[in-house]
């Protein structure tokens, strides 16, 4: 009832836990699904990210999703592109949540569909860039809240970082946390994982 981290602590072996920010990661191995791992490491609510909200970040779903896949044309070692894909999806989900729209719907609709619907309902004339900008502001505000409450640990369980995949076509892989975080912080415009004054001014949050 208190979650996997509490169980692993009670058993005296924290490495048993597969939780990020206190929540157990879902059924995709970050050692072979780098986009999924980066999402869980950096999302403001940790591993609470539902896999069916983010299937477009999963390589195993490329054939299922076709053109909806964000990683179909991204190699596993293209960390900058993976970081950009994760950022895009985080910002999109943030704004969809604020619109009270189920994020699962992104598997059927495009960003332009949401923009058109919002403009029709409100009489506004925003474009896709403005809508994503709202999502970025929301995501950064959530991050600021976490920072104010000491929740700043962008990482994954040790087993994904140091225990290689034991067999199969991905044998030997571990999750490249340092490299992916470097690229993610860069595309976010954060300074060593923190939201600095320049980013706050850019987003009109100061």
PDB file of C-alpha atoms in Angstrom:
ATOM      1  CA  UNK A   1       0.000   0.000   0.000  1.00  0.00           C
ATOM      2  CA  UNK A   2       2.965   2.358   0.588  1.00  0.00           C
ATOM      3  CA  UNK A   3       4.610   1.587  -2.754  1.00  0.00           C
ATOM      4  CA  UNK A   4       7.664  -0.248  -4.044  1.00  0.00           C
ATOM      5  CA  UNK A   5      10.235   2.207  -2.607  1.00  0.00           C
ATOM      6  CA  UNK A   6       8.897   1.637   0.910  1.00  0.00           C
ATOM      7  CA  UNK A   7       8.968  -2.135   0.433  1.00  0.00           C
ATOM      8  CA  UNK A   8      12.559  -2.096  -0.792  1.00  0.00           C
ATOM      9  CA  UNK A   9      13.577   0.093   2.145  1.00  0.00           C
ATOM     10  CA  UNK A  10      11.861  -2.291   4.577  1.00  0.00           C
ATOM     11  CA  UNK A  11      13.705  -5.209   2.987  1.00  0.00           C
ATOM     12  CA  UNK A  12      16.976  -3.345   3.418  1.00  0.00           C
ATOM     13  CA  UNK A  13      17.798  -3.178  -0.291  1.00  0.00           C
ATOM     14  CA  UNK A  14      16.754   0.099  -2.001  1.00  0.00           C
ATOM     15  CA  UNK A  15      18.150  -1.203  -5.322  1.00  0.00           C
ATOM     16  CA  UNK A  16      15.135  -3.525  -5.592  1.00  0.00           C
ATOM     17  CA  UNK A  17      12.892  -0.564  -6.326  1.00  0.00           C
ATOM     18  CA  UNK A  18      12.150   0.442  -9.925  1.00  0.00           C
ATOM     19  CA  UNK A  19      10.706   3.826  -8.938  1.00  0.00           C
ATOM     20  CA  UNK A  20      11.451   7.327 -10.221  1.00  0.00           C
ATOM     21  CA  UNK A  21      10.546  10.168  -7.826  1.00  0.00           C
ATOM     22  CA  UNK A  22       8.837   7.588  -5.622  1.00  0.00           C
ATOM     23  CA  UNK A  23       6.586   6.045  -8.288  1.00  0.00           C
ATOM     24  CA  UNK A  24       7.201   2.688  -9.945  1.00  0.00           C
ATOM     25  CA  UNK A  25       8.146   2.837 -13.613  1.00  0.00           C
ATOM     26  CA  UNK A  26       5.825   1.114 -16.092  1.00  0.00           C
ATOM     27  CA  UNK A  27       6.430  -1.749 -18.479  1.00  0.00           C
ATOM     28  CA  UNK A  28       9.234  -0.504 -20.720  1.00  0.00           C
ATOM     29  CA  UNK A  29      12.916  -1.003 -19.932  1.00  0.00           C
ATOM     30  CA  UNK A  30      14.835   2.329 -20.027  1.00  0.00           C
ATOM     31  CA  UNK A  31      18.026   0.468 -20.933  1.00  0.00           C
ATOM     32  CA  UNK A  32      16.621  -0.113 -24.418  1.00  0.00           C
ATOM     33  CA  UNK A  33      13.924   2.592 -24.553  1.00  0.00           C
ATOM     34  CA  UNK A  34      15.946   5.769 -23.984  1.00  0.00           C
ATOM     35  CA  UNK A  35      13.084   8.184 -24.659  1.00  0.00           C
ATOM     36  CA  UNK A  36      10.924   6.427 -22.100  1.00  0.00           C
ATOM     37  CA  UNK A  37      13.735   6.439 -19.568  1.00  0.00           C
ATOM     38  CA  UNK A  38      14.424  10.157 -20.044  1.00  0.00           C
ATOM     39  CA  UNK A  39      10.730  10.921 -19.690  1.00  0.00           C
ATOM     40  CA  UNK A  40      10.502   9.054 -16.392  1.00  0.00           C
ATOM     41  CA  UNK A  41      13.715  10.592 -15.053  1.00  0.00           C
ATOM     42  CA  UNK A  42      12.693  14.175 -15.812  1.00  0.00           C
ATOM     43  CA  UNK A  43       8.902  14.297 -15.633  1.00  0.00           C
ATOM     44  CA  UNK A  44       7.584  16.428 -12.790  1.00  0.00           C
ATOM     45  CA  UNK A  45       5.582  13.529 -11.395  1.00  0.00           C
ATOM     46  CA  UNK A  46       8.281  10.934 -11.990  1.00  0.00           C
ATOM     47  CA  UNK A  47       7.230   7.532 -13.261  1.00  0.00           C
ATOM     48  CA  UNK A  48       3.516   8.309 -13.012  1.00  0.00           C
ATOM     49  CA  UNK A  49       3.696   8.923 -16.773  1.00  0.00           C
ATOM     50  CA  UNK A  50       1.204   6.491 -18.357  1.00  0.00           C
ATOM     51  CA  UNK A  51       2.758   4.490 -21.150  1.00  0.00           C
ATOM     52  CA  UNK A  52      -0.303   4.871 -23.384  1.00  0.00           C
ATOM     53  CA  UNK A  53      -0.053   8.646 -23.176  1.00  0.00           C
ATOM     54  CA  UNK A  54       3.553   8.409 -24.429  1.00  0.00           C
ATOM     55  CA  UNK A  55       3.666   5.368 -26.773  1.00  0.00           C
ATOM     56  CA  UNK A  56       5.120   7.615 -29.494  1.00  0.00           C
ATOM     57  CA  UNK A  57       8.371   7.707 -27.484  1.00  0.00           C
ATOM     58  CA  UNK A  58       8.664   3.900 -27.485  1.00  0.00           C
ATOM     59  CA  UNK A  59      10.701   2.182 -30.201  1.00  0.00           C
ATOM     60  CA  UNK A  60       8.769  -1.055 -29.750  1.00  0.00           C
ATOM     61  CA  UNK A  61       5.590   0.718 -30.888  1.00  0.00           C
ATOM     62  CA  UNK A  62       6.951   2.209 -34.133  1.00  0.00           C
ATOM     63  CA  UNK A  63       5.222  -0.366 -36.341  1.00  0.00           C
ATOM     64  CA  UNK A  64       1.968   0.081 -34.428  1.00  0.00           C
ATOM     65  CA  UNK A  65       1.939   3.888 -34.570  1.00  0.00           C
ATOM     66  CA  UNK A  66       3.461   4.529 -37.983  1.00  0.00           C
ATOM     67  CA  UNK A  67       3.676   8.273 -38.691  1.00  0.00           C
ATOM     68  CA  UNK A  68       2.496   9.038 -35.137  1.00  0.00           C
ATOM     69  CA  UNK A  69       5.789   7.742 -33.745  1.00  0.00           C
ATOM     70  CA  UNK A  70       8.117  10.524 -32.571  1.00  0.00           C
ATOM     71  CA  UNK A  71      11.167   8.244 -32.563  1.00  0.00           C
ATOM     72  CA  UNK A  72      10.698   6.443 -35.891  1.00  0.00           C
ATOM     73  CA  UNK A  73      13.461   8.484 -37.538  1.00  0.00           C
ATOM     74  CA  UNK A  74      15.629   8.956 -34.462  1.00  0.00           C
ATOM     75  CA  UNK A  75      18.552   6.625 -33.781  1.00  0.00           C
ATOM     76  CA  UNK A  76      19.036   5.412 -30.233  1.00  0.00           C
ATOM     77  CA  UNK A  77      22.301   7.361 -29.966  1.00  0.00           C
ATOM     78  CA  UNK A  78      20.853  10.675 -31.241  1.00  0.00           C
ATOM     79  CA  UNK A  79      20.483  12.051 -27.748  1.00  0.00           C
ATOM     80  CA  UNK A  80      19.683  15.608 -28.812  1.00  0.00           C
ATOM     81  CA  UNK A  81      16.759  14.496 -30.967  1.00  0.00           C
ATOM     82  CA  UNK A  82      15.460  12.158 -28.273  1.00  0.00           C
ATOM     83  CA  UNK A  83      15.633  14.993 -25.746  1.00  0.00           C
ATOM     84  CA  UNK A  84      13.672  17.259 -28.093  1.00  0.00           C
ATOM     85  CA  UNK A  85      11.020  14.586 -28.618  1.00  0.00           C
ATOM     86  CA  UNK A  86      10.600  14.115 -24.859  1.00  0.00           C
ATOM     87  CA  UNK A  87      10.350  17.863 -24.286  1.00  0.00           C
ATOM     88  CA  UNK A  88       7.748  18.253 -27.046  1.00  0.00           C
ATOM     89  CA  UNK A  89       5.570  15.492 -25.620  1.00  0.00           C
ATOM     90  CA  UNK A  90       5.847  16.793 -22.051  1.00  0.00           C
ATOM     91  CA  UNK A  91       4.789  20.280 -23.120  1.00  0.00           C
ATOM     92  CA  UNK A  92       1.939  18.915 -25.224  1.00  0.00           C
ATOM     93  CA  UNK A  93       0.565  16.742 -22.425  1.00  0.00           C
ATOM     94  CA  UNK A  94       0.817  19.659 -19.976  1.00  0.00           C
ATOM     95  CA  UNK A  95      -1.354  21.892 -22.170  1.00  0.00           C
ATOM     96  CA  UNK A  96      -3.819  19.093 -22.977  1.00  0.00           C
ATOM     97  CA  UNK A  97      -4.261  18.468 -19.258  1.00  0.00           C
ATOM     98  CA  UNK A  98      -4.984  22.169 -18.727  1.00  0.00           C
ATOM     99  CA  UNK A  99      -7.538  22.053 -21.556  1.00  0.00           C
ATOM    100  CA  UNK A 100      -9.253  19.115 -19.810  1.00  0.00           C
ATOM    101  CA  UNK A 101      -8.578  16.952 -22.872  1.00  0.00           C
ATOM    102  CA  UNK A 102      -7.579  13.316 -22.446  1.00  0.00           C
ATOM    103  CA  UNK A 103      -3.962  13.049 -23.587  1.00  0.00           C
ATOM    104  CA  UNK A 104      -4.702   9.610 -25.075  1.00  0.00           C
ATOM    105  CA  UNK A 105      -6.494  11.538 -27.831  1.00  0.00           C
ATOM    106  CA  UNK A 106      -3.107  12.592 -29.235  1.00  0.00           C
ATOM    107  CA  UNK A 107      -2.932   9.191 -30.867  1.00  0.00           C
ATOM    108  CA  UNK A 108      -5.905  10.232 -33.033  1.00  0.00           C
ATOM    109  CA  UNK A 109      -5.570  14.012 -33.322  1.00  0.00           C
ATOM    110  CA  UNK A 110      -2.756  16.338 -34.370  1.00  0.00           C
ATOM    111  CA  UNK A 111      -1.626  19.543 -32.712  1.00  0.00           C
ATOM    112  CA  UNK A 112      -3.460  21.550 -35.379  1.00  0.00           C
ATOM    113  CA  UNK A 113      -6.741  19.892 -34.383  1.00  0.00           C
ATOM    114  CA  UNK A 114      -6.385  21.139 -30.806  1.00  0.00           C
ATOM    115  CA  UNK A 115      -5.444  24.632 -31.993  1.00  0.00           C
ATOM    116  CA  UNK A 116      -8.467  24.801 -34.281  1.00  0.00           C
ATOM    117  CA  UNK A 117     -10.852  23.548 -31.587  1.00  0.00           C
ATOM    118  CA  UNK A 118      -9.534  26.012 -28.996  1.00  0.00           C
ATOM    119  CA  UNK A 119      -9.805  28.936 -31.396  1.00  0.00           C
ATOM    120  CA  UNK A 120     -13.371  28.004 -32.333  1.00  0.00           C
ATOM    121  CA  UNK A 121     -14.478  27.738 -28.712  1.00  0.00           C
ATOM    122  CA  UNK A 122     -12.698  30.868 -27.423  1.00  0.00           C
ATOM    123  CA  UNK A 123     -12.607  33.148 -30.455  1.00  0.00           C
ATOM    124  CA  UNK A 124      -8.825  33.369 -30.075  1.00  0.00           C
ATOM    125  CA  UNK A 125      -6.362  33.163 -32.932  1.00  0.00           C
ATOM    126  CA  UNK A 126      -3.407  31.304 -31.456  1.00  0.00           C
ATOM    127  CA  UNK A 127      -1.138  29.018 -33.463  1.00  0.00           C
ATOM    128  CA  UNK A 128       0.573  25.736 -32.624  1.00  0.00           C
ATOM    129  CA  UNK A 129       3.692  27.504 -31.358  1.00  0.00           C
ATOM    130  CA  UNK A 130       1.687  29.556 -28.872  1.00  0.00           C
ATOM    131  CA  UNK A 131      -0.186  26.496 -27.646  1.00  0.00           C
ATOM    132  CA  UNK A 132       3.026  24.590 -27.022  1.00  0.00           C
ATOM    133  CA  UNK A 133       4.441  27.680 -25.324  1.00  0.00           C
ATOM    134  CA  UNK A 134       1.604  27.485 -22.810  1.00  0.00           C
ATOM    135  CA  UNK A 135       2.531  23.851 -22.185  1.00  0.00           C
ATOM    136  CA  UNK A 136       6.158  24.827 -21.688  1.00  0.00           C
ATOM    137  CA  UNK A 137       5.192  27.488 -19.138  1.00  0.00           C
ATOM    138  CA  UNK A 138       3.055  24.965 -17.258  1.00  0.00           C
ATOM    139  CA  UNK A 139       5.828  22.382 -17.238  1.00  0.00           C
ATOM    140  CA  UNK A 140       8.381  24.898 -15.986  1.00  0.00           C
ATOM    141  CA  UNK A 141       6.020  26.135 -13.262  1.00  0.00           C
ATOM    142  CA  UNK A 142       5.592  22.537 -12.096  1.00  0.00           C
ATOM    143  CA  UNK A 143       9.366  22.200 -12.065  1.00  0.00           C
ATOM    144  CA  UNK A 144       9.700  25.353  -9.969  1.00  0.00           C
ATOM    145  CA  UNK A 145       7.203  23.934  -7.486  1.00  0.00           C
ATOM    146  CA  UNK A 146       9.231  20.737  -7.262  1.00  0.00           C
ATOM    147  CA  UNK A 147      12.443  22.699  -6.760  1.00  0.00           C
ATOM    148  CA  UNK A 148      10.823  24.712  -3.961  1.00  0.00           C
ATOM    149  CA  UNK A 149       9.914  21.426  -2.257  1.00  0.00           C
ATOM    150  CA  UNK A 150      13.265  19.701  -2.739  1.00  0.00           C
ATOM    151  CA  UNK A 151      12.153  17.341  -5.546  1.00  0.00           C
ATOM    152  CA  UNK A 152      15.020  17.767  -8.010  1.00  0.00           C
ATOM    153  CA  UNK A 153      16.444  14.280  -8.513  1.00  0.00           C
ATOM    154  CA  UNK A 154      16.377  13.562 -12.258  1.00  0.00           C
ATOM    155  CA  UNK A 155      17.490   9.958 -12.203  1.00  0.00           C
ATOM    156  CA  UNK A 156      16.412   6.346 -12.553  1.00  0.00           C
ATOM    157  CA  UNK A 157      16.897   3.279 -10.340  1.00  0.00           C
ATOM    158  CA  UNK A 158      20.494   2.078 -10.173  1.00  0.00           C
ATOM    159  CA  UNK A 159      19.717  -1.180 -11.951  1.00  0.00           C
ATOM    160  CA  UNK A 160      18.933   0.687 -15.171  1.00  0.00           C
ATOM    161  CA  UNK A 161      22.131   2.735 -14.953  1.00  0.00           C
ATOM    162  CA  UNK A 162      24.651   0.051 -14.069  1.00  0.00           C
ATOM    163  CA  UNK A 163      23.214  -3.431 -14.697  1.00  0.00           C
ATOM    164  CA  UNK A 164      23.569  -4.228 -18.427  1.00  0.00           C
ATOM    165  CA  UNK A 165      20.846  -6.044 -20.332  1.00  0.00           C
ATOM    166  CA  UNK A 166      21.965  -9.662 -19.856  1.00  0.00           C
ATOM    167  CA  UNK A 167      21.029 -11.170 -23.234  1.00  0.00           C
ATOM    168  CA  UNK A 168      19.326 -10.674 -26.586  1.00  0.00           C
ATOM    169  CA  UNK A 169      19.849  -8.046 -29.280  1.00  0.00           C
ATOM    170  CA  UNK A 170      20.273  -5.292 -26.666  1.00  0.00           C
ATOM    171  CA  UNK A 171      22.748  -7.215 -24.530  1.00  0.00           C
ATOM    172  CA  UNK A 172      25.131  -4.931 -22.674  1.00  0.00           C
ATOM    173  CA  UNK A 173      23.029  -1.774 -22.835  1.00  0.00           C
ATOM    174  CA  UNK A 174      22.518   0.516 -19.846  1.00  0.00           C
ATOM    175  CA  UNK A 175      20.673   3.811 -19.711  1.00  0.00           C
ATOM    176  CA  UNK A 176      23.027   6.737 -20.620  1.00  0.00           C
ATOM    177  CA  UNK A 177      21.638   9.133 -18.007  1.00  0.00           C
ATOM    178  CA  UNK A 178      24.451  11.699 -18.042  1.00  0.00           C
ATOM    179  CA  UNK A 179      24.460  12.154 -21.815  1.00  0.00           C
ATOM    180  CA  UNK A 180      20.688  12.329 -22.156  1.00  0.00           C
ATOM    181  CA  UNK A 181      20.271  14.772 -19.269  1.00  0.00           C
ATOM    182  CA  UNK A 182      22.925  17.055 -20.764  1.00  0.00           C
ATOM    183  CA  UNK A 183      20.973  17.240 -24.011  1.00  0.00           C
ATOM    184  CA  UNK A 184      17.610  17.516 -22.267  1.00  0.00           C
ATOM    185  CA  UNK A 185      18.702  20.414 -20.073  1.00  0.00           C
ATOM    186  CA  UNK A 186      20.101  22.083 -23.173  1.00  0.00           C
ATOM    187  CA  UNK A 187      16.843  21.881 -25.158  1.00  0.00           C
ATOM    188  CA  UNK A 188      14.926  23.035 -22.071  1.00  0.00           C
ATOM    189  CA  UNK A 189      17.224  26.012 -21.597  1.00  0.00           C
ATOM    190  CA  UNK A 190      17.916  24.995 -18.002  1.00  0.00           C
ATOM    191  CA  UNK A 191      21.212  25.607 -16.233  1.00  0.00           C
ATOM    192  CA  UNK A 192      22.538  22.295 -14.887  1.00  0.00           C
ATOM    193  CA  UNK A 193      18.984  21.151 -14.336  1.00  0.00           C
ATOM    194  CA  UNK A 194      17.752  24.371 -12.724  1.00  0.00           C
ATOM    195  CA  UNK A 195      15.526  27.022 -14.249  1.00  0.00           C
ATOM    196  CA  UNK A 196      17.655  30.137 -14.304  1.00  0.00           C
ATOM    197  CA  UNK A 197      16.649  33.788 -14.523  1.00  0.00           C
ATOM    198  CA  UNK A 198      17.028  33.982 -18.333  1.00  0.00           C
ATOM    199  CA  UNK A 199      14.514  31.166 -18.806  1.00  0.00           C
ATOM    200  CA  UNK A 200      12.119  32.706 -16.305  1.00  0.00           C
ATOM    201  CA  UNK A 201      12.212  35.996 -18.202  1.00  0.00           C
ATOM    202  CA  UNK A 202      11.787  34.239 -21.541  1.00  0.00           C
ATOM    203  CA  UNK A 203       8.618  32.564 -20.291  1.00  0.00           C
ATOM    204  CA  UNK A 204       7.405  35.706 -18.457  1.00  0.00           C
ATOM    205  CA  UNK A 205       7.514  33.845 -15.160  1.00  0.00           C
ATOM    206  CA  UNK A 206       9.358  36.569 -13.285  1.00  0.00           C
TER     207      UNK A 206
END
